[in-house]
Tab-separated table of C-alpha atoms and ligand atoms in Angstrom:
chain	number	residue	atom	x	y	z
A	1	MET	CA	93.600	12.202	184.204
A	2	LYS	CA	95.747	11.555	187.267
A	3	LYS	CA	95.385	13.787	190.324
A	4	GLY	CA	98.052	16.497	190.410
A	5	SER	CA	99.522	15.663	186.977
A	6	LYS	CA	102.358	17.806	185.725
A	7	ILE	CA	101.097	20.736	183.661
A	8	GLU	CA	103.275	22.123	180.901
A	9	SER	CA	103.669	25.850	181.322
A	10	PRO	CA	102.005	28.106	178.728
A	11	LYS	CA	105.037	29.416	176.869
A	12	GLY	CA	104.731	31.441	173.664
A	13	LYS	CA	101.809	32.815	171.715
A	14	LEU	CA	98.375	31.218	171.805
A	15	GLY	CA	96.494	31.521	168.504
A	16	VAL	CA	92.725	31.993	168.722
A	17	LEU	CA	91.184	30.824	165.458
A	18	MET	CA	87.566	31.788	164.879
A	19	PRO	CA	85.336	30.838	161.987
A	20	GLY	CA	82.921	33.815	162.028
A	21	LEU	CA	84.129	37.396	162.481
A	22	GLY	CA	80.821	38.847	163.688
A	23	ALA	CA	79.367	40.398	166.832
A	24	VAL	CA	80.672	37.877	169.372
A	25	SER	CA	84.183	37.428	168.007
A	26	THR	CA	84.844	41.148	167.439
A	27	THR	CA	83.479	42.020	170.901
A	28	PHE	CA	85.804	39.390	172.330
A	29	ILE	CA	88.864	40.640	170.411
A	30	ALA	CA	88.115	44.298	171.226
A	31	GLY	CA	87.693	43.398	174.893
A	32	VAL	CA	91.025	41.573	175.054
A	33	GLU	CA	92.777	44.536	173.392
A	34	LEU	CA	91.117	46.988	175.813
A	35	LEU	CA	92.198	44.794	178.733
A	36	ARG	CA	95.775	44.827	177.487
A	37	LYS	CA	95.704	48.614	177.323
A	38	GLY	CA	94.377	48.742	180.871
A	39	LYS	CA	91.177	50.404	179.664
A	40	ALA	CA	88.741	47.764	180.902
A	41	ALA	CA	88.260	45.041	183.499
A	42	PRO	CA	87.548	41.407	182.518
A	43	ILE	CA	84.005	41.415	183.907
A	44	GLY	CA	82.131	38.170	183.331
A	45	SER	CA	85.281	36.071	182.988
A	46	LEU	CA	85.675	33.343	185.597
A	47	THR	CA	89.290	32.671	184.620
A	48	GLN	CA	90.266	36.308	185.120
A	49	MET	CA	88.154	37.373	188.086
A	50	GLY	CA	87.133	34.145	189.827
A	51	THR	CA	88.756	32.667	192.911
A	52	ILE	CA	88.845	29.054	194.032
A	53	ARG	CA	88.606	27.915	197.626
A	54	LEU	CA	91.224	25.350	198.663
A	55	GLY	CA	91.262	23.167	201.763
A	56	LYS	CA	89.087	23.829	204.784
A	57	ARG	CA	87.041	26.994	205.262
A	58	THR	CA	89.203	27.788	208.278
A	59	GLU	CA	92.368	27.881	206.144
A	60	GLY	CA	91.372	31.044	204.293
A	61	ARG	CA	93.023	29.920	201.025
A	62	SER	CA	91.181	31.341	198.000
A	63	PRO	CA	93.618	32.188	195.217
A	64	LEU	CA	92.558	33.611	191.871
A	65	ILE	CA	91.915	30.793	189.388
A	66	ARG	CA	94.477	32.274	187.000
A	67	GLU	CA	97.108	32.104	189.718
A	68	PHE	CA	96.107	28.597	190.793
A	69	VAL	CA	96.387	26.957	187.346
A	70	PRO	CA	98.918	27.949	184.691
A	71	LEU	CA	96.746	29.698	182.094
A	72	ALA	CA	98.043	31.549	179.057
A	73	SER	CA	98.315	35.274	179.676
A	74	ILE	CA	95.927	37.446	177.705
A	75	ASP	CA	99.032	39.299	176.473
A	76	ASP	CA	99.973	36.147	174.557
A	77	LEU	CA	96.721	35.830	172.562
A	78	VAL	CA	96.782	36.415	168.794
A	79	PHE	CA	93.708	36.260	166.580
A	80	GLY	CA	92.757	34.773	163.240
A	81	ALA	CA	89.321	34.442	161.633
A	82	TRP	CA	87.362	33.319	158.598
A	83	ASP	CA	84.188	34.937	157.327
A	84	CYS	CA	82.012	34.754	154.248
A	85	PHE	CA	82.056	38.582	154.155
A	86	PRO	CA	85.368	40.406	153.593
A	87	ASP	CA	84.926	43.083	156.328
A	88	ASN	CA	87.886	43.338	158.650
A	89	GLY	CA	87.431	43.167	162.431
A	90	HIS	CA	86.895	46.906	162.801
A	91	GLU	CA	84.338	47.132	159.974
A	92	SER	CA	82.518	44.096	161.280
A	93	ALA	CA	82.485	45.407	164.874
A	94	CYS	CA	81.072	48.761	163.635
A	95	LYS	CA	78.297	46.938	161.765
A	96	ALA	CA	77.563	44.709	164.748
A	97	GLY	CA	76.897	47.825	166.817
A	98	VAL	CA	77.739	46.254	170.163
A	99	LEU	CA	80.502	48.584	171.336
A	100	ASN	CA	80.424	52.350	171.596
A	101	GLU	CA	82.574	54.645	169.460
A	102	GLY	CA	85.049	55.296	172.256
A	103	HIS	CA	85.810	51.609	172.626
A	104	LEU	CA	85.900	51.002	168.879
A	105	GLU	CA	88.269	53.923	168.322
A	106	ALA	CA	90.607	52.848	171.120
A	107	VAL	CA	91.260	49.488	169.413
A	108	ARG	CA	90.634	50.436	165.782
A	109	LYS	CA	94.132	49.424	164.626
A	110	GLU	CA	94.104	46.060	166.391
A	111	LEU	CA	90.604	45.177	165.168
A	112	ALA	CA	91.331	46.278	161.593
A	113	ALA	CA	94.416	44.049	161.591
A	114	VAL	CA	92.157	40.982	161.740
A	115	GLU	CA	91.368	40.338	158.080
A	116	PRO	CA	89.099	37.346	157.607
A	117	MET	CA	90.322	34.446	155.522
A	118	LYS	CA	87.909	33.139	152.881
A	119	ALA	CA	85.223	30.953	154.427
A	120	VAL	CA	84.031	27.449	153.815
A	121	PHE	CA	80.409	28.422	153.382
A	122	GLU	CA	77.298	26.996	151.771
A	123	ARG	CA	74.084	28.956	151.554
A	124	GLU	CA	72.287	25.672	151.966
A	125	TRP	CA	73.326	25.675	155.652
A	126	VAL	CA	72.637	29.323	156.517
A	127	ALA	CA	69.790	30.424	154.272
A	128	ASN	CA	69.646	34.071	155.321
A	129	LEU	CA	73.249	34.960	154.483
A	130	ASP	CA	74.646	35.522	151.036
A	131	GLY	CA	78.395	35.781	151.573
A	132	LYS	CA	80.733	35.786	148.603
A	133	HIS	CA	84.083	35.713	150.428
A	134	VAL	CA	84.150	31.970	150.031
A	135	LYS	CA	86.663	29.244	149.169
A	136	LYS	CA	86.183	27.189	146.058
A	137	GLY	CA	87.124	23.531	146.043
A	138	LYS	CA	86.024	20.469	144.130
A	139	THR	CA	85.367	18.401	147.230
A	140	LYS	CA	84.747	18.974	150.910
A	141	ALA	CA	88.042	17.176	151.554
A	142	GLN	CA	89.824	19.824	149.470
A	143	LEU	CA	88.081	22.606	151.406
A	144	GLY	CA	89.216	21.009	154.651
A	145	GLU	CA	92.789	20.907	153.374
A	146	MET	CA	92.579	24.600	152.486
A	147	ILE	CA	91.569	25.368	156.081
A	148	MET	CA	94.536	23.302	157.248
A	149	GLU	CA	96.803	25.389	155.005
A	150	ASP	CA	95.274	28.575	156.478
A	151	ILE	CA	96.016	27.293	159.975
A	152	GLU	CA	99.601	26.488	159.036
A	153	ARG	CA	100.124	29.924	157.460
A	154	PHE	CA	98.612	31.628	160.519
A	155	ARG	CA	100.889	29.646	162.823
A	156	LYS	CA	103.990	30.708	160.880
A	157	GLN	CA	102.972	34.359	160.483
A	158	MET	CA	102.046	34.805	164.121
A	159	GLY	CA	104.724	32.517	165.538
A	160	THR	CA	102.230	30.659	167.735
A	161	SER	CA	103.229	27.792	169.967
A	162	ARG	CA	99.628	26.543	170.372
A	163	CYS	CA	96.187	27.291	168.897
A	164	VAL	CA	92.533	26.821	169.863
A	165	MET	CA	89.597	27.074	167.443
A	166	VAL	CA	86.235	28.457	168.634
A	167	TRP	CA	83.217	28.431	166.306
A	168	THR	CA	81.742	31.943	166.426
A	169	ALA	CA	79.995	31.759	163.054
A	170	SER	CA	76.288	31.639	162.340
A	171	THR	CA	73.959	28.867	163.416
A	172	GLU	CA	73.596	26.255	160.699
A	173	LYS	CA	70.362	24.513	159.813
A	174	TYR	CA	69.128	21.690	162.000
A	175	GLN	CA	70.625	18.276	161.422
A	176	LYS	CA	70.485	14.908	163.123
A	177	PRO	CA	73.469	12.551	163.165
A	178	GLU	CA	73.500	10.262	160.135
A	179	ASP	CA	75.605	7.293	159.033
A	180	VAL	CA	78.260	9.579	157.581
A	181	HIS	CA	78.831	11.004	161.108
A	182	ARG	CA	79.070	7.642	162.880
A	183	SER	CA	82.775	6.920	162.336
A	184	LEU	CA	85.870	8.772	161.243
A	185	GLU	CA	86.234	6.451	158.296
A	186	ALA	CA	82.685	7.165	157.057
A	187	PHE	CA	83.178	10.886	157.625
A	188	GLU	CA	86.445	11.076	155.699
A	189	ARG	CA	84.900	9.075	152.860
A	190	GLY	CA	82.005	11.555	152.955
A	191	LEU	CA	84.441	14.472	152.690
A	192	LYS	CA	85.951	13.000	149.533
A	193	GLU	CA	82.534	12.187	148.073
A	194	ASN	CA	81.030	15.600	148.924
A	195	HIS	CA	78.387	14.092	151.169
A	196	PRO	CA	75.532	16.615	151.500
A	197	SER	CA	75.187	16.014	155.263
A	198	ILE	CA	78.672	17.293	156.098
A	199	ALA	CA	78.180	20.876	157.267
A	200	PRO	CA	80.776	23.654	156.810
A	201	SER	CA	81.330	23.776	160.592
A	202	GLN	CA	82.310	20.100	160.464
A	203	ILE	CA	84.876	20.816	157.767
A	204	TYR	CA	86.511	23.475	159.974
A	205	ALA	CA	86.412	21.171	163.006
A	206	TRP	CA	87.936	18.293	161.049
A	207	ALA	CA	90.701	20.581	159.740
A	208	ALA	CA	91.381	21.958	163.234
A	209	LEU	CA	91.684	18.515	164.817
A	210	GLN	CA	93.799	17.198	161.938
A	211	SER	CA	96.082	20.194	162.539
A	212	GLY	CA	96.406	19.442	166.260
A	213	VAL	CA	94.067	22.272	167.313
A	214	PRO	CA	91.343	21.801	170.003
A	215	PHE	CA	87.829	22.848	168.960
A	216	ALA	CA	85.025	24.494	170.970
A	217	ASN	CA	81.618	25.111	169.448
A	218	GLY	CA	79.794	28.324	170.391
A	219	ALA	CA	76.712	27.659	168.256
A	220	PRO	CA	74.086	24.910	168.574
A	221	ASN	CA	75.149	23.117	165.345
A	222	LEU	CA	76.048	19.446	165.777
A	223	THR	CA	79.618	20.059	164.531
A	224	VAL	CA	81.783	18.005	166.945
A	225	ASP	CA	78.833	16.379	168.728
A	226	ILE	CA	79.108	13.307	166.500
A	227	PRO	CA	81.041	10.050	166.958
A	228	ALA	CA	83.350	10.747	163.979
A	229	MET	CA	84.759	13.922	165.565
A	230	GLN	CA	84.983	12.348	168.984
A	231	GLU	CA	86.974	9.511	167.435
A	232	LEU	CA	89.283	11.998	165.732
A	233	ALA	CA	89.743	14.017	168.952
A	234	MET	CA	90.660	10.849	170.871
A	235	LYS	CA	93.013	9.716	168.120
A	236	LYS	CA	94.783	13.078	168.086
A	237	GLY	CA	94.706	13.452	171.885
A	238	LEU	CA	92.827	16.766	171.680
A	239	PRO	CA	89.995	18.314	173.695
A	240	ILE	CA	86.643	19.216	172.113
A	241	ALA	CA	83.729	21.058	173.738
A	242	GLY	CA	80.288	22.427	172.947
A	243	LYS	CA	77.723	23.465	172.255
A	244	ASP	CA	76.096	26.923	172.112
A	245	PHE	CA	77.401	29.606	174.482
A	246	LYS	CA	75.208	29.852	177.563
A	247	THR	CA	74.133	33.496	177.657
A	248	GLY	CA	70.926	35.507	178.132
A	249	GLN	CA	67.688	33.714	178.656
A	250	THR	CA	69.130	30.217	178.975
A	251	LEU	CA	71.628	31.435	181.539
A	252	MET	CA	68.664	32.741	183.549
A	253	LYS	CA	66.849	29.416	183.163
A	254	THR	CA	69.778	27.449	184.481
A	255	ILE	CA	70.010	29.809	187.453
A	256	LEU	CA	66.296	29.781	188.333
A	257	ALA	CA	65.163	26.249	187.530
A	258	PRO	CA	67.629	24.584	189.972
A	259	GLY	CA	66.252	26.959	192.638
A	260	PHE	CA	62.635	25.904	192.022
A	261	LYS	CA	63.648	22.263	192.129
A	262	ALA	CA	65.727	22.705	195.274
A	263	ARG	CA	62.629	24.085	197.060
A	264	MET	CA	60.259	21.507	195.485
A	265	LEU	CA	58.156	24.201	193.825
A	266	GLY	CA	56.138	22.990	190.849
A	267	LEU	CA	56.204	24.345	187.313
A	268	ASN	CA	53.288	24.474	184.887
A	269	GLY	CA	54.855	26.426	182.114
A	270	TRP	CA	57.672	28.622	180.927
A	271	PHE	CA	57.109	30.905	177.970
A	272	SER	CA	60.186	32.651	176.618
A	273	THR	CA	60.169	35.163	173.847
A	274	ASN	CA	62.988	37.280	172.442
A	275	ILE	CA	63.338	40.219	170.127
A	276	LEU	CA	66.732	40.850	168.628
A	277	GLY	CA	67.998	42.673	165.580
A	278	ASN	CA	71.558	41.560	164.959
A	279	ARG	CA	72.811	39.283	162.199
A	280	ASP	CA	72.384	36.307	164.510
A	281	GLY	CA	68.689	37.270	164.805
A	282	GLU	CA	68.456	37.513	161.029
A	283	VAL	CA	69.982	34.043	160.605
A	284	LEU	CA	67.631	32.633	163.258
A	285	ASP	CA	64.664	34.059	161.374
A	286	ASP	CA	65.098	31.129	159.016
A	287	PRO	CA	63.079	28.187	160.410
A	288	ALA	CA	65.853	25.642	159.712
A	289	SER	CA	68.442	27.610	161.733
A	290	PHE	CA	65.870	28.393	164.426
A	291	LYS	CA	65.106	24.697	164.817
A	292	THR	CA	68.765	24.091	165.760
A	293	LYS	CA	68.601	26.856	168.371
A	294	GLU	CA	65.203	25.744	169.652
A	295	GLU	CA	66.387	22.189	170.300
A	296	SER	CA	69.347	23.584	172.213
A	297	LYS	CA	67.187	25.892	174.329
A	298	LEU	CA	64.402	23.377	175.037
A	299	SER	CA	66.563	20.591	176.425
A	300	VAL	CA	67.616	22.685	179.421
A	301	LEU	CA	64.508	22.558	181.624
A	302	GLU	CA	63.805	18.892	181.219
A	303	THR	CA	67.271	17.808	182.278
A	304	ILE	CA	67.347	20.160	185.253
A	305	LEU	CA	63.832	19.371	186.501
A	306	GLN	CA	63.922	15.573	185.959
A	307	PRO	CA	60.167	15.070	185.425
A	308	HIS	CA	60.628	11.269	185.611
A	309	LEU	CA	61.637	11.686	189.262
A	310	TYR	CA	59.096	14.441	190.064
A	311	PRO	CA	56.024	13.793	187.883
A	312	LEU	CA	53.713	15.769	190.174
A	313	LEU	CA	55.887	18.883	190.054
A	314	TYR	CA	57.296	18.788	186.531
A	315	GLY	CA	55.325	16.159	184.600
A	316	LYS	CA	53.311	18.668	182.560
A	317	VAL	CA	55.525	21.648	181.808
A	318	HIS	CA	54.574	23.746	178.767
A	319	HIS	CA	57.889	25.089	177.561
A	320	LYS	CA	57.900	27.444	174.583
A	321	VAL	CA	60.733	29.475	173.098
A	322	ARG	CA	60.290	32.155	170.450
A	323	ILE	CA	62.906	34.307	168.734
A	324	ASN	CA	61.744	37.263	166.694
A	325	TYR	CA	64.025	39.211	164.368
A	326	TYR	CA	63.365	42.888	165.021
A	327	PRO	CA	66.082	45.090	163.426
A	328	PRO	CA	65.647	48.276	165.561
A	329	ARG	CA	67.011	46.425	168.593
A	330	GLY	CA	70.379	45.535	167.076
A	331	ASP	CA	72.463	43.456	169.466
A	332	ASN	CA	70.515	44.714	172.488
A	333	LYS	CA	68.093	41.875	172.880
A	334	GLU	CA	65.008	41.858	175.022
A	335	GLY	CA	63.997	38.517	176.480
A	336	TRP	CA	60.679	38.102	178.260
A	337	ASP	CA	59.928	35.089	180.390
A	338	ASN	CA	56.596	34.245	181.875
A	339	ILE	CA	56.986	31.475	184.429
A	340	ASP	CA	53.955	29.727	185.922
A	341	ILE	CA	54.927	28.011	189.152
A	342	PHE	CA	52.855	26.461	191.938
A	343	GLY	CA	53.417	25.983	195.642
A	344	TRP	CA	51.880	24.592	198.849
A	345	LEU	CA	48.453	23.028	198.169
A	346	GLY	CA	48.976	23.670	194.460
A	347	TYR	CA	48.378	27.453	194.610
A	348	PRO	CA	49.606	29.083	191.389
A	349	MET	CA	52.094	31.957	191.219
A	350	GLN	CA	53.730	33.802	188.344
A	351	ILE	CA	57.176	35.214	187.801
A	352	LYS	CA	57.888	37.680	184.973
A	353	ILE	CA	61.382	38.458	183.806
A	354	ASP	CA	62.227	41.157	181.335
A	355	PHE	CA	65.924	40.855	180.591
A	356	LEU	CA	67.307	43.752	178.570
A	357	CYS	CA	70.524	41.997	177.811
A	358	ARG	CA	73.461	42.434	175.500
A	359	ASP	CA	74.151	39.090	173.937
A	360	SER	CA	77.684	39.622	172.779
A	361	ILE	CA	78.670	41.308	176.049
A	362	LEU	CA	77.619	38.090	177.792
A	363	ALA	CA	79.258	35.842	175.196
A	364	ALA	CA	82.690	37.524	174.895
A	365	PRO	CA	84.042	36.499	178.326
A	366	ILE	CA	82.864	32.944	177.622
A	367	VAL	CA	85.039	32.898	174.508
A	368	LEU	CA	88.008	34.116	176.564
A	369	ASP	CA	87.506	31.486	179.273
A	370	LEU	CA	87.019	28.695	176.756
A	371	VAL	CA	90.176	29.620	174.877
A	372	LEU	CA	92.237	29.608	178.067
A	373	LEU	CA	90.689	26.468	179.555
A	374	MET	CA	90.778	24.483	176.292
A	375	ASP	CA	94.439	25.433	176.015
A	376	LEU	CA	94.988	24.274	179.593
A	377	ALA	CA	93.213	21.001	178.748
A	378	GLN	CA	95.463	20.451	175.732
A	379	ARG	CA	98.596	21.061	177.789
A	380	VAL	CA	97.429	18.657	180.462
A	381	GLY	CA	96.631	16.004	177.831
A	382	MET	CA	92.854	15.925	178.404
A	383	LYS	CA	91.251	14.548	175.276
A	384	GLY	CA	87.773	14.067	173.820
A	385	ILE	CA	84.656	15.697	175.302
A	386	GLN	CA	85.415	18.201	178.078
A	387	GLU	CA	82.321	17.798	180.222
A	388	TRP	CA	83.834	19.986	182.959
A	389	LEU	CA	83.337	22.964	180.605
A	390	SER	CA	79.519	22.423	180.529
A	391	PHE	CA	79.326	25.626	182.604
A	392	TYR	CA	79.727	27.622	179.390
A	393	PHE	CA	77.201	25.845	177.163
A	394	LYS	CA	73.446	25.744	176.614
A	395	SER	CA	73.622	22.198	175.289
A	396	PRO	CA	76.625	20.629	176.969
A	397	MET	CA	78.199	17.642	175.298
A	398	ALA	CA	78.483	14.525	177.447
A	399	ALA	CA	79.430	10.862	176.994
A	400	PRO	CA	76.665	8.958	175.141
A	401	GLN	CA	75.542	7.059	178.265
A	402	LEU	CA	75.150	10.273	180.337
A	403	THR	CA	72.473	12.921	180.523
A	404	PRO	CA	74.200	16.274	180.293
A	405	GLU	CA	74.417	18.443	183.402
A	406	HIS	CA	72.593	21.772	182.976
A	407	ASP	CA	72.425	23.130	186.530
A	408	LEU	CA	74.791	26.125	186.552
A	409	PHE	CA	75.842	25.539	190.152
A	410	ILE	CA	76.663	21.857	189.670
A	411	GLN	CA	78.524	22.843	186.499
A	412	LEU	CA	80.580	25.389	188.440
A	413	MET	CA	81.376	22.840	191.146
A	414	LYS	CA	82.435	20.336	188.475
A	415	LEU	CA	84.693	22.915	186.833
A	416	LYS	CA	86.359	23.981	190.065
A	417	ASN	CA	86.754	20.405	191.301
A	418	THR	CA	88.417	19.534	187.994
A	419	LEU	CA	90.923	22.340	188.564
A	420	ARG	CA	91.528	21.166	192.157
A	421	HIS	CA	92.038	17.615	190.870
A	422	LEU	CA	94.534	18.824	188.258
A	423	ARG	CA	96.551	20.620	190.937
A	424	GLY	CA	96.417	17.719	193.415
A	425	GLU	CA	94.188	19.569	195.915
A	426	GLU	CA	91.394	17.887	197.903
A	427	LEU	CA	87.985	18.056	196.182
A	428	ILE	CA	85.385	20.104	198.016
A	429	THR	CA	82.268	18.131	198.927
A	430	HIS	CA	80.612	20.814	201.130
A	431	LEU	CA	80.054	18.166	203.803
A	432	GLY	CA	81.591	20.246	206.593
A	433	LEU	CA	80.744	17.896	209.484
A	434	GLU	CA	84.347	18.048	210.674
A	435	TYR	CA	83.843	21.636	211.877
A	436	TYR	CA	81.378	20.338	214.514
A	437	ASP	CA	83.165	17.190	215.738
B	1	NAD	N1	75.669	36.350	171.180
B	1	NAD	C1	75.364	35.398	172.025
B	1	NAD	O1	75.073	35.635	173.173
B	1	NAD	C2	75.386	33.989	171.588
B	1	NAD	C3	75.006	33.030	172.502
B	1	NAD	C4	75.029	31.709	172.143
B	1	NAD	C5	75.441	31.356	170.893
B	1	NAD	N2	75.764	32.313	169.983
B	1	NAD	C6	76.119	31.866	168.661
B	1	NAD	O2	77.389	32.384	168.320
B	1	NAD	C7	77.434	32.564	166.911
B	1	NAD	C8	77.926	33.975	166.619
B	1	NAD	O3	76.993	34.930	167.084
B	1	NAD	P1	77.113	36.441	166.615
B	1	NAD	O4	76.105	37.202	167.398
B	1	NAD	O5	78.520	36.854	166.608
B	1	NAD	O6	76.589	36.316	165.102
B	1	NAD	P2	77.018	37.227	163.858
B	1	NAD	O7	75.976	36.960	162.828
B	1	NAD	O8	77.269	38.629	164.268
B	1	NAD	O9	78.426	36.618	163.413
B	1	NAD	C9	78.544	35.395	162.786
B	1	NAD	C10	79.491	35.570	161.600
B	1	NAD	O10	79.710	34.290	161.032
B	1	NAD	C11	79.820	34.477	159.619
B	1	NAD	N3	79.646	33.157	159.003
B	1	NAD	C12	78.512	32.461	158.777
B	1	NAD	N4	78.799	31.255	158.259
B	1	NAD	C13	80.158	31.182	158.186
B	1	NAD	C14	81.066	30.177	157.764
B	1	NAD	N5	80.625	29.009	157.291
B	1	NAD	N6	82.386	30.431	157.853
B	1	NAD	C15	82.853	31.620	158.337
B	1	NAD	N7	82.028	32.609	158.727
B	1	NAD	C16	80.697	32.386	158.663
B	1	NAD	C17	78.776	35.509	159.308
B	1	NAD	O11	79.051	36.156	158.078
B	1	NAD	C18	78.934	36.455	160.499
B	1	NAD	O12	79.857	37.497	160.246
B	1	NAD	C19	76.015	32.284	166.390
B	1	NAD	O13	75.954	30.979	165.911
B	1	NAD	C20	75.184	32.404	167.618
B	1	NAD	O14	73.988	31.639	167.551
B	1	NAD	C21	75.763	33.629	170.310
């Protein structure tokens, strides 16, 4: 991507296509509608509230990000979704229990207007759900074509000029890349032959990319994190990103762990446990889905702390993550962390965090930012893995030869420097020696 390339302006409607009309997606849609009515502020959204410093500190130039780069306006967003249950957006949001009655009532009409299309769903991949609002096709290739037809119909009905797909459906069971994922050719053969290792999320992603729609993955499923999808994204010139929205406990980890490392404080162990009672919690109660989430959550500390460089400080970290489904809590999760650190002369210390968080409240602004930034990426012609969007993910995708970047502050710098690069501004290195010459 050349510095200061021309960026096409965001004209017309931007379609947001979401497999999964559950807690996160309905909280996101409701929030956007409340914003449009002037009944809420976009708290938690970097694209809406964040500024970006340009030039030297003495210049005092810090525009809002949304004024610095041409992002679609939230007034131009239109929504489409698929779900294996037939509840419309309002019914689903009521069941999710994230938003209060006042908020739900204020956007009842807009939420109810989002009727989910029939899902590509297999119980095999999400054991704890038994949805019946499901497409029937002889092969996975046929199911993919049906999703492509849905996308085309949505485009016509809504009169969109561009679309972005964000996976907001349940976490699928754990899978490792196999031969069928290694090339586009093998994958497309697998679709026709109903290969058992092609997950529903991969059928949606394939259909999106074939339809010219960028794809971001909010769950820890492999989905586009396989060579076949990367090949397809490059071939179609489309951005892909993932995986697993960085909210709650992992967000805290990627804020604290870089701090410990910066001060060369040691870590003996980090025990994280969660209770949550939403449908996501129910799905994660199944060991196969939990395994996918666990892998995503565990990778964070190791990559931030780099035990190979600091064996004395981080060579023996006991890292445990537990998720317990506890229905009375609903979407209001409680995450406890016990962190055993050590300092000067090896003296031990403990930090306890009790985060009474609201998962979907943390995830909704991430969906908004990803939609707007993936759309920007597609207009600029950025294709393949969008590493600069790692900021939003627990398990950021990166080129095969790279270790992913997990440190929230490096991720933010990378994101902002990418925006500066796109607009032809100098990158900010934080060197600052020139102020003292
Ligand atoms: N809430 C957060 O903070 C957070 C953070 C990181 C990741 N996530 C991930 O985001 C996803 C959504 O979370 P949520 O809290 O909204 O969950 P949810 O259970 O409320 O919603 C998911 C929806 O997806 C539907 N679904 C499942 N399989 C489907 C398929 N194949 N096609 C279409 N629909 C399907 C379910 O019926 C459900 O309505 C989950 O995978 C979750 O792990 C959430």
